mmCIF file with all atom_site columns, C-alpha atoms in Angstrom:
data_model
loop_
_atom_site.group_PDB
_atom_site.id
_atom_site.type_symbol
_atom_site.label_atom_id
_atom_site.label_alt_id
_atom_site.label_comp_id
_atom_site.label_asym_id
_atom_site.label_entity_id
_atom_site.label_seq_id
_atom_site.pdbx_PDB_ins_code
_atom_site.Cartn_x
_atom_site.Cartn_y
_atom_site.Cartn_z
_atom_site.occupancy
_atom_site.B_iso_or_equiv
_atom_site.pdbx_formal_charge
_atom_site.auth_seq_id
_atom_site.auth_comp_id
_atom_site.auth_asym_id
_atom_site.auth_atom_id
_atom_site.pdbx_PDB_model_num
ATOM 1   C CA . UNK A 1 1   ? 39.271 30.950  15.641 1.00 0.00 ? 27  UNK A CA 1
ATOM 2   C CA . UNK A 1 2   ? 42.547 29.335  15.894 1.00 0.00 ? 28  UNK A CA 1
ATOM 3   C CA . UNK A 1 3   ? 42.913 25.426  16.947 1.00 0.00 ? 29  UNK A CA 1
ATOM 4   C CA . UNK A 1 4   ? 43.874 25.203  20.958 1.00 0.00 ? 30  UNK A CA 1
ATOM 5   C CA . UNK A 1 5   ? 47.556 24.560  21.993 1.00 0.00 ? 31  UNK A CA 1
ATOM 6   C CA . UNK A 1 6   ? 48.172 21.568  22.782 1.00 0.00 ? 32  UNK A CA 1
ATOM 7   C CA . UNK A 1 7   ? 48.944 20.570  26.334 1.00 0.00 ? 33  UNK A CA 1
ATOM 8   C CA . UNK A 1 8   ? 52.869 19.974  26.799 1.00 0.00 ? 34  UNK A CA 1
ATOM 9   C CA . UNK A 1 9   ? 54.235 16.611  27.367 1.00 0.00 ? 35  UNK A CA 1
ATOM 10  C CA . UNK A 1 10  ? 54.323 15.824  31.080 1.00 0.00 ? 36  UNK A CA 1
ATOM 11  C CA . UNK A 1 11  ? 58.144 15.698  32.492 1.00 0.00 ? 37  UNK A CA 1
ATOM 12  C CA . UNK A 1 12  ? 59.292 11.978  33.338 1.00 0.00 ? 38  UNK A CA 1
ATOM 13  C CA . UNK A 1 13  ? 60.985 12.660  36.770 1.00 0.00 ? 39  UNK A CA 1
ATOM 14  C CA . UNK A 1 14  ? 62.226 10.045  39.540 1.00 0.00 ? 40  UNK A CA 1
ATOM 15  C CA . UNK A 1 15  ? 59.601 10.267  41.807 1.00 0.00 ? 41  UNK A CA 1
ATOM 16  C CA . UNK A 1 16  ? 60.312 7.971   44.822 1.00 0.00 ? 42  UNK A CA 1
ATOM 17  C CA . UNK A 1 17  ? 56.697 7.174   45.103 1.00 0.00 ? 43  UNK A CA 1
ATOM 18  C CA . UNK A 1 18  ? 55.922 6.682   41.229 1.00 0.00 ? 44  UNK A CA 1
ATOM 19  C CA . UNK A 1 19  ? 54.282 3.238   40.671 1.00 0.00 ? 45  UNK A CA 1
ATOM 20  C CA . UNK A 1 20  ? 54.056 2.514   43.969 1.00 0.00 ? 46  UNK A CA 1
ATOM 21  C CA . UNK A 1 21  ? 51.016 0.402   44.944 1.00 0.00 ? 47  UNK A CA 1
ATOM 22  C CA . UNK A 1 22  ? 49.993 -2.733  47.222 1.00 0.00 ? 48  UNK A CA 1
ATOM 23  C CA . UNK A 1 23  ? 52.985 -4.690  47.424 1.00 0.00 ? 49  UNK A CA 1
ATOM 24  C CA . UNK A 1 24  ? 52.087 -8.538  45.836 1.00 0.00 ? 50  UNK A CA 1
ATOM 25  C CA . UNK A 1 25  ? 53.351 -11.321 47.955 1.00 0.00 ? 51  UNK A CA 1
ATOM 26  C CA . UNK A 1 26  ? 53.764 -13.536 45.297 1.00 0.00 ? 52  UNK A CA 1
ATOM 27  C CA . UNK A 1 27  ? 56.553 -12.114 44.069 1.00 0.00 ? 53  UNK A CA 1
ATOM 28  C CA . UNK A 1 28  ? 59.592 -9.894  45.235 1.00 0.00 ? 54  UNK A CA 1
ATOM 29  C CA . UNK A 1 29  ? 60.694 -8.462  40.988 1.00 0.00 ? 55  UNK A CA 1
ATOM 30  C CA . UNK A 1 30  ? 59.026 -8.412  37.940 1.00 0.00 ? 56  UNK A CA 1
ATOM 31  C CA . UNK A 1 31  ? 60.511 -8.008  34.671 1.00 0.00 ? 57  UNK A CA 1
ATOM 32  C CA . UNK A 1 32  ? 59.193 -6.435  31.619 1.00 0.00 ? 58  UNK A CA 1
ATOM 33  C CA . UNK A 1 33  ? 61.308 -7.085  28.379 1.00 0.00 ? 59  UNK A CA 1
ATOM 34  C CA . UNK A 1 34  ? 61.667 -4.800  24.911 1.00 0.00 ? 60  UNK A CA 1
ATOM 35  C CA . UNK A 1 35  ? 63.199 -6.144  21.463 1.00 0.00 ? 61  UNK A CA 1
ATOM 36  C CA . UNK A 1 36  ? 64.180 -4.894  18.490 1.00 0.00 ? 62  UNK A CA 1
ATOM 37  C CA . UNK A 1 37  ? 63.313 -6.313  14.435 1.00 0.00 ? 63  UNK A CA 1
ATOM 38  C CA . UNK A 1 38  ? 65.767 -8.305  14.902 1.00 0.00 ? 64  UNK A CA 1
ATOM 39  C CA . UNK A 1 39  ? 64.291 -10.231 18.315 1.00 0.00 ? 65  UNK A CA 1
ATOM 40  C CA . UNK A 1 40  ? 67.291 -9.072  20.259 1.00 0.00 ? 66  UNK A CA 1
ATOM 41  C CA . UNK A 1 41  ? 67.049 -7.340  23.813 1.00 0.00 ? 67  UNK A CA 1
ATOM 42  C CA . UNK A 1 42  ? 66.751 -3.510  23.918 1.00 0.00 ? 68  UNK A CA 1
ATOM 43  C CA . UNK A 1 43  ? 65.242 -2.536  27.335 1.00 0.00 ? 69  UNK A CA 1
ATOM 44  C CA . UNK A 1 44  ? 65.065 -4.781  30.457 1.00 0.00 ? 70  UNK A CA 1
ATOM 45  C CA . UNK A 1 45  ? 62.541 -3.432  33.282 1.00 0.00 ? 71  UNK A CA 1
ATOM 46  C CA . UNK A 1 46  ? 62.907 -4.410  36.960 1.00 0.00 ? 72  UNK A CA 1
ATOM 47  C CA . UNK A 1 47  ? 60.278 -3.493  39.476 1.00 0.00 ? 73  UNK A CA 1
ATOM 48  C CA . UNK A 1 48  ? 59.632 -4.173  42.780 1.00 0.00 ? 74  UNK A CA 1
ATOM 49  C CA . UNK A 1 49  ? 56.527 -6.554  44.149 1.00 0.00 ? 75  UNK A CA 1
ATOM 50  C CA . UNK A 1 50  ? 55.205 -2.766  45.137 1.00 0.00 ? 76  UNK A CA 1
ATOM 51  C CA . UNK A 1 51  ? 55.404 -1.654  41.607 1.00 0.00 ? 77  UNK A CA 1
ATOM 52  C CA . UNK A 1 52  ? 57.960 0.731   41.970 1.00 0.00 ? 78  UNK A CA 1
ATOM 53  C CA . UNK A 1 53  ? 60.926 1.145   39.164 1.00 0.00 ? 79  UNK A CA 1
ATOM 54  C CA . UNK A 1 54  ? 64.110 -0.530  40.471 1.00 0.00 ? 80  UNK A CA 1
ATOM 55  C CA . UNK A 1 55  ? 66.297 -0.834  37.933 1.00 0.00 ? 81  UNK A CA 1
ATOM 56  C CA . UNK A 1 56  ? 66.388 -0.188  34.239 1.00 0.00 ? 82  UNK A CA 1
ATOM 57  C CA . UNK A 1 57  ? 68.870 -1.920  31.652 1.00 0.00 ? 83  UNK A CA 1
ATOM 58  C CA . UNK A 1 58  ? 69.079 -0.747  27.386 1.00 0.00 ? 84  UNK A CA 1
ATOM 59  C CA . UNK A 1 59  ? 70.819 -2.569  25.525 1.00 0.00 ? 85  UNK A CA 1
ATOM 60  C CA . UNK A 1 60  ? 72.430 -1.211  21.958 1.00 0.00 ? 86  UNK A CA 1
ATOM 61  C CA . UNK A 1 61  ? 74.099 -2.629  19.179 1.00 0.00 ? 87  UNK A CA 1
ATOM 62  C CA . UNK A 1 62  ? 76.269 -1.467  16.153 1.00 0.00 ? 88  UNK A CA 1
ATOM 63  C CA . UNK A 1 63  ? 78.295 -4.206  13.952 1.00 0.00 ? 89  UNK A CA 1
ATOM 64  C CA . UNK A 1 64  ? 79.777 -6.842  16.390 1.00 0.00 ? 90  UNK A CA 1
ATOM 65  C CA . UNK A 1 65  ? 79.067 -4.924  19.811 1.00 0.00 ? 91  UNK A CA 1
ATOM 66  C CA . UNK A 1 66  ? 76.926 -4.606  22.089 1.00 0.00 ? 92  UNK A CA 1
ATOM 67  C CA . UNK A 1 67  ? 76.310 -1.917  24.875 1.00 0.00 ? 93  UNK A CA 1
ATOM 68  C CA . UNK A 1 68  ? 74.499 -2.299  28.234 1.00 0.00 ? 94  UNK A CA 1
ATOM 69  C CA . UNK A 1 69  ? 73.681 0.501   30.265 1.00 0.00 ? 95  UNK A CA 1
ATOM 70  C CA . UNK A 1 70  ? 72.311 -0.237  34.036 1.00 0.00 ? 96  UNK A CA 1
ATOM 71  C CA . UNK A 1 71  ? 69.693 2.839   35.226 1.00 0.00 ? 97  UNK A CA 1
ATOM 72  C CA . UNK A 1 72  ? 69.219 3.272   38.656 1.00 0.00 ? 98  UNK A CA 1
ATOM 73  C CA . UNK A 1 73  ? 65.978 4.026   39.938 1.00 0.00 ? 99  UNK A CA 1
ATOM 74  C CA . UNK A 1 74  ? 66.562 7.753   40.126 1.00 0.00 ? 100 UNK A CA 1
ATOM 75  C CA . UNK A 1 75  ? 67.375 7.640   36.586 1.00 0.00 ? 101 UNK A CA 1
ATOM 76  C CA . UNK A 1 76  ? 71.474 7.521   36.869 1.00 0.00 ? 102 UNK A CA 1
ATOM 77  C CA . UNK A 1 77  ? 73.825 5.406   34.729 1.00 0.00 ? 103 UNK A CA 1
ATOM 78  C CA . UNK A 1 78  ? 75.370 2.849   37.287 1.00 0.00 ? 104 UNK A CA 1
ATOM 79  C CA . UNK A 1 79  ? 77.456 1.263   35.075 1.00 0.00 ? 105 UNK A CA 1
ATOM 80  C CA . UNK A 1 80  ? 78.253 0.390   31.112 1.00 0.00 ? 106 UNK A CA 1
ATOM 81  C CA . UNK A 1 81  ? 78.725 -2.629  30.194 1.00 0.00 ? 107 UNK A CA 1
ATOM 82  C CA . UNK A 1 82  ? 80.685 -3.150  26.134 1.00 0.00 ? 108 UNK A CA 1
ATOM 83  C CA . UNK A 1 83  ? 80.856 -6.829  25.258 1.00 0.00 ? 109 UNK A CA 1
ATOM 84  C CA . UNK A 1 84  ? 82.531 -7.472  21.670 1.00 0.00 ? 110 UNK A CA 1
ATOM 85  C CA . UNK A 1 85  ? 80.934 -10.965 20.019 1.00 0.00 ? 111 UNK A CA 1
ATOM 86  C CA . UNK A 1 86  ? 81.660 -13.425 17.537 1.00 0.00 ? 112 UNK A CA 1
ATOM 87  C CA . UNK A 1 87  ? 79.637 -14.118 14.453 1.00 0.00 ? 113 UNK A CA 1
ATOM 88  C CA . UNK A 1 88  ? 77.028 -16.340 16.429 1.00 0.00 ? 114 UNK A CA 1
ATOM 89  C CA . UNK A 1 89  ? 76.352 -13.476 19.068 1.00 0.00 ? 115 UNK A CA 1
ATOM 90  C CA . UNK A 1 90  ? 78.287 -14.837 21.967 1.00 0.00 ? 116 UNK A CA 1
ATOM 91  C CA . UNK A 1 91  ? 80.093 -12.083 24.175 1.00 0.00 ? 117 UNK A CA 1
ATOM 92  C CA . UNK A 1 92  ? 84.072 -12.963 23.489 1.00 0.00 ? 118 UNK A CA 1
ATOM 93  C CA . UNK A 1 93  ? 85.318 -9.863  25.517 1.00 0.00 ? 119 UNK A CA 1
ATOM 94  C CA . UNK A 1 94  ? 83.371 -7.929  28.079 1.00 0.00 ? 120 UNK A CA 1
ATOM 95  C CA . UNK A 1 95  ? 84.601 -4.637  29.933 1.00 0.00 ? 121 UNK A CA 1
ATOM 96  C CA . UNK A 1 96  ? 82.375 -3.015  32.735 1.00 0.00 ? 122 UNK A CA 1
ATOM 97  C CA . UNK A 1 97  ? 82.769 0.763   32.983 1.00 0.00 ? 123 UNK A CA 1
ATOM 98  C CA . UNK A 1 98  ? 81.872 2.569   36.001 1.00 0.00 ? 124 UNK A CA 1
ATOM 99  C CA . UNK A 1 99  ? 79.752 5.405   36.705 1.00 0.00 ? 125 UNK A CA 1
ATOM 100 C CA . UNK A 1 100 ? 82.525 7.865   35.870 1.00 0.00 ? 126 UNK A CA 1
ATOM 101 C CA . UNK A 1 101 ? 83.468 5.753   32.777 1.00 0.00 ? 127 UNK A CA 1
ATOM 102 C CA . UNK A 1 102 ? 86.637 4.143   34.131 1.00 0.00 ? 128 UNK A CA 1
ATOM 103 C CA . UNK A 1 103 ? 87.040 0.362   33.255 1.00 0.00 ? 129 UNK A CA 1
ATOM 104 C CA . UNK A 1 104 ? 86.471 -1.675  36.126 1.00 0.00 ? 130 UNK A CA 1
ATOM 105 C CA . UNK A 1 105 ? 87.584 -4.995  34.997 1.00 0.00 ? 131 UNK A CA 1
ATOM 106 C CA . UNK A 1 106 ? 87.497 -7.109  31.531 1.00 0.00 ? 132 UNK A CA 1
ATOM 107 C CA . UNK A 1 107 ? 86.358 -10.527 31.219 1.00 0.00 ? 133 UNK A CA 1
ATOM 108 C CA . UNK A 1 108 ? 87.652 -13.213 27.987 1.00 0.00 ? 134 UNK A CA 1
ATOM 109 C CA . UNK A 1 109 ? 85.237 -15.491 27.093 1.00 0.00 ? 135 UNK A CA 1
ATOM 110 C CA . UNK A 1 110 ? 86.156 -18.873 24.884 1.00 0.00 ? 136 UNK A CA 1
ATOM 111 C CA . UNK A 1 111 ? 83.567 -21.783 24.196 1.00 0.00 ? 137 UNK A CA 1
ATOM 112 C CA . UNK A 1 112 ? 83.281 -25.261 22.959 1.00 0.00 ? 138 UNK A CA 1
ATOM 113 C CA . UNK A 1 113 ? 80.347 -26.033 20.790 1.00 0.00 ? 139 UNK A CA 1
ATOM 114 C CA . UNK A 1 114 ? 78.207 -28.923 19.839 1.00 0.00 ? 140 UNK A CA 1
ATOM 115 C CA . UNK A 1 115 ? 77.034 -30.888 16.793 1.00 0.00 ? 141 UNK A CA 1
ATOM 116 C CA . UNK A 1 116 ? 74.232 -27.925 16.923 1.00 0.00 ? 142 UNK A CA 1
ATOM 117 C CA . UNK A 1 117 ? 76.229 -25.090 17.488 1.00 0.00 ? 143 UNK A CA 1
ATOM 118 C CA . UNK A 1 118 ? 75.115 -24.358 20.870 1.00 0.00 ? 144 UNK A CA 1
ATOM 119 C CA . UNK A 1 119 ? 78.198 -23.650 23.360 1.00 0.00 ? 145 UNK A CA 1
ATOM 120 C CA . UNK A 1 120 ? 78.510 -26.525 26.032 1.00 0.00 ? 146 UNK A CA 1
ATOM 121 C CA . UNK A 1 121 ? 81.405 -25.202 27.913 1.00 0.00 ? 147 UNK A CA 1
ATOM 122 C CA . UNK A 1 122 ? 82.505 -21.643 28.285 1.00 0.00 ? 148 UNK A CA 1
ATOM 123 C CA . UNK A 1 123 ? 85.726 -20.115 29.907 1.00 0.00 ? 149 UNK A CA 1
ATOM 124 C CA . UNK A 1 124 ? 85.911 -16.813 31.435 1.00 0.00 ? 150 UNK A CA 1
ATOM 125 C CA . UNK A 1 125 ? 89.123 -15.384 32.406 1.00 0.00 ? 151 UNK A CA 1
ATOM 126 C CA . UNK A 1 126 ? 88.657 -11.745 34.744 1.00 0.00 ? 152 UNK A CA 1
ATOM 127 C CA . UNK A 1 127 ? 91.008 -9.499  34.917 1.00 0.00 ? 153 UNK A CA 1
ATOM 128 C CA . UNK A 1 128 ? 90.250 -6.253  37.691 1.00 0.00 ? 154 UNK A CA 1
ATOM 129 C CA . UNK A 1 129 ? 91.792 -3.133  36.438 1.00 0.00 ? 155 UNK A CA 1
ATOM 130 C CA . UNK A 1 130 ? 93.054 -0.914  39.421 1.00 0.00 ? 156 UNK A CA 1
ATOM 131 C CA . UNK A 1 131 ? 95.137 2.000   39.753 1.00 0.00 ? 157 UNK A CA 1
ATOM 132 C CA . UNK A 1 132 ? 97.928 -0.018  40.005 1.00 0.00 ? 158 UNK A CA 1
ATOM 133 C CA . UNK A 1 133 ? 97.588 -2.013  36.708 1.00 0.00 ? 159 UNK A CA 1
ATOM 134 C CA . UNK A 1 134 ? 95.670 -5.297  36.229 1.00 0.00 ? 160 UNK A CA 1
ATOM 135 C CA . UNK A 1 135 ? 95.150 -8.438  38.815 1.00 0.00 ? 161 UNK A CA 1
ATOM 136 C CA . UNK A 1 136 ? 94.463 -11.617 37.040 1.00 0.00 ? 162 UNK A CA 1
ATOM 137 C CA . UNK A 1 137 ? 91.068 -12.727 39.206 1.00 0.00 ? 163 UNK A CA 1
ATOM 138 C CA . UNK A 1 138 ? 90.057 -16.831 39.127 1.00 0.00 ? 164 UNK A CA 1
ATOM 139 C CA . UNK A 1 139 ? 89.027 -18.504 35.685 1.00 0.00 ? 165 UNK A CA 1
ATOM 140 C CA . UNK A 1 140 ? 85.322 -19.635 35.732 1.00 0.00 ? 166 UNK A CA 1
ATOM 141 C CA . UNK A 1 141 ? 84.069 -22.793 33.734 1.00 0.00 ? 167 UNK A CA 1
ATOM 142 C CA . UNK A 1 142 ? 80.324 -23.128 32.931 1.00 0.00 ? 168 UNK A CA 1
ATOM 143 C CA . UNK A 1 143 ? 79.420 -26.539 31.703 1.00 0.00 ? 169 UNK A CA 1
ATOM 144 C CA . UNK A 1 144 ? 75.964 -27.171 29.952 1.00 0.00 ? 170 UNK A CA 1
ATOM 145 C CA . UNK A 1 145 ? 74.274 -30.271 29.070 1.00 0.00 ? 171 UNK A CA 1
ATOM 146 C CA . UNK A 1 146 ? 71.323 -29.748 26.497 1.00 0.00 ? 172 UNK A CA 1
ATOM 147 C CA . UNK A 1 147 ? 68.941 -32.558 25.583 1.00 0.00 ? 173 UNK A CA 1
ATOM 148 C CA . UNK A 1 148 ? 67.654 -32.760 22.121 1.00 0.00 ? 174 UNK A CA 1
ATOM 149 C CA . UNK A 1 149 ? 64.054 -34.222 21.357 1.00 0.00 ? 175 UNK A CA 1
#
């Protein structure tokens, strides 16, 4: 007699009510986190205290870029994200796509480093790009202190 069929794969669908259990009290998101051989981020999982799906993020990287893509619960790309980095990893030049694929805006990074090559100040310079060109938004300076033992 021949071996049985196997059953089919079951369809993944976005099913409002998928997950969905007692919501826990002690917490309003939970995050589950993926990485690749090379211990960098590939999937970022956000769910609600309910355990519902909220939001997705996969990350991808070829050479010295890396691409973000944001899933909505329903399963839709809300945005792209392409940052370009610098030999150490750090994001030097970010642009955020829309859902239709349009740039939205662009941000510059630049950084000052310590004695251990971890950045202690970083500059970010936005630029939103409209229909009617680009408007220069307001630079943003992040300052870290980090203590060594």
């Amino acid at each position: 007699t021949p071996a049985p069929t196997p059953a089919p794969e079951p369809v993944k669908t976005a099913d409002p009510g998928a997950g969905s259990k007692r919501p826990d009290p002690r917490f309003q998101y939970r995050s589950e986190f993926k990485y690749d051989e090379q211990k960098r981020l590939t999937e970022e999982s956000t769910f609600l205290n309910n355990g519902k799906l909220w939001m997705r993020t996969v990350y991808k990287y070829k050479a010295n870029e890396k691409e973000q893509l944001d899933y909505s619960d329903d399963g839709s790309v809300g945005q792209r994200v392409v940052y370009t980095l610098d030999t150490k990893g750090n994001a030097v030049e970010e642009t955020v796509f829309n859902e239709k694929g349009e740039a939205r805006y662009r941000i510059s990074y630049t950084y000052e480093f310590d004695s251990n090559g971890n950045w202690t100040k970083r500059t970010s310079k936005h630029v939103e790009i409209t229909d009617g060109g680009e408007l220069a938004l307001p630079t943003t300076v992040y300052f870290r202190t980090i203590t060594y033992f």
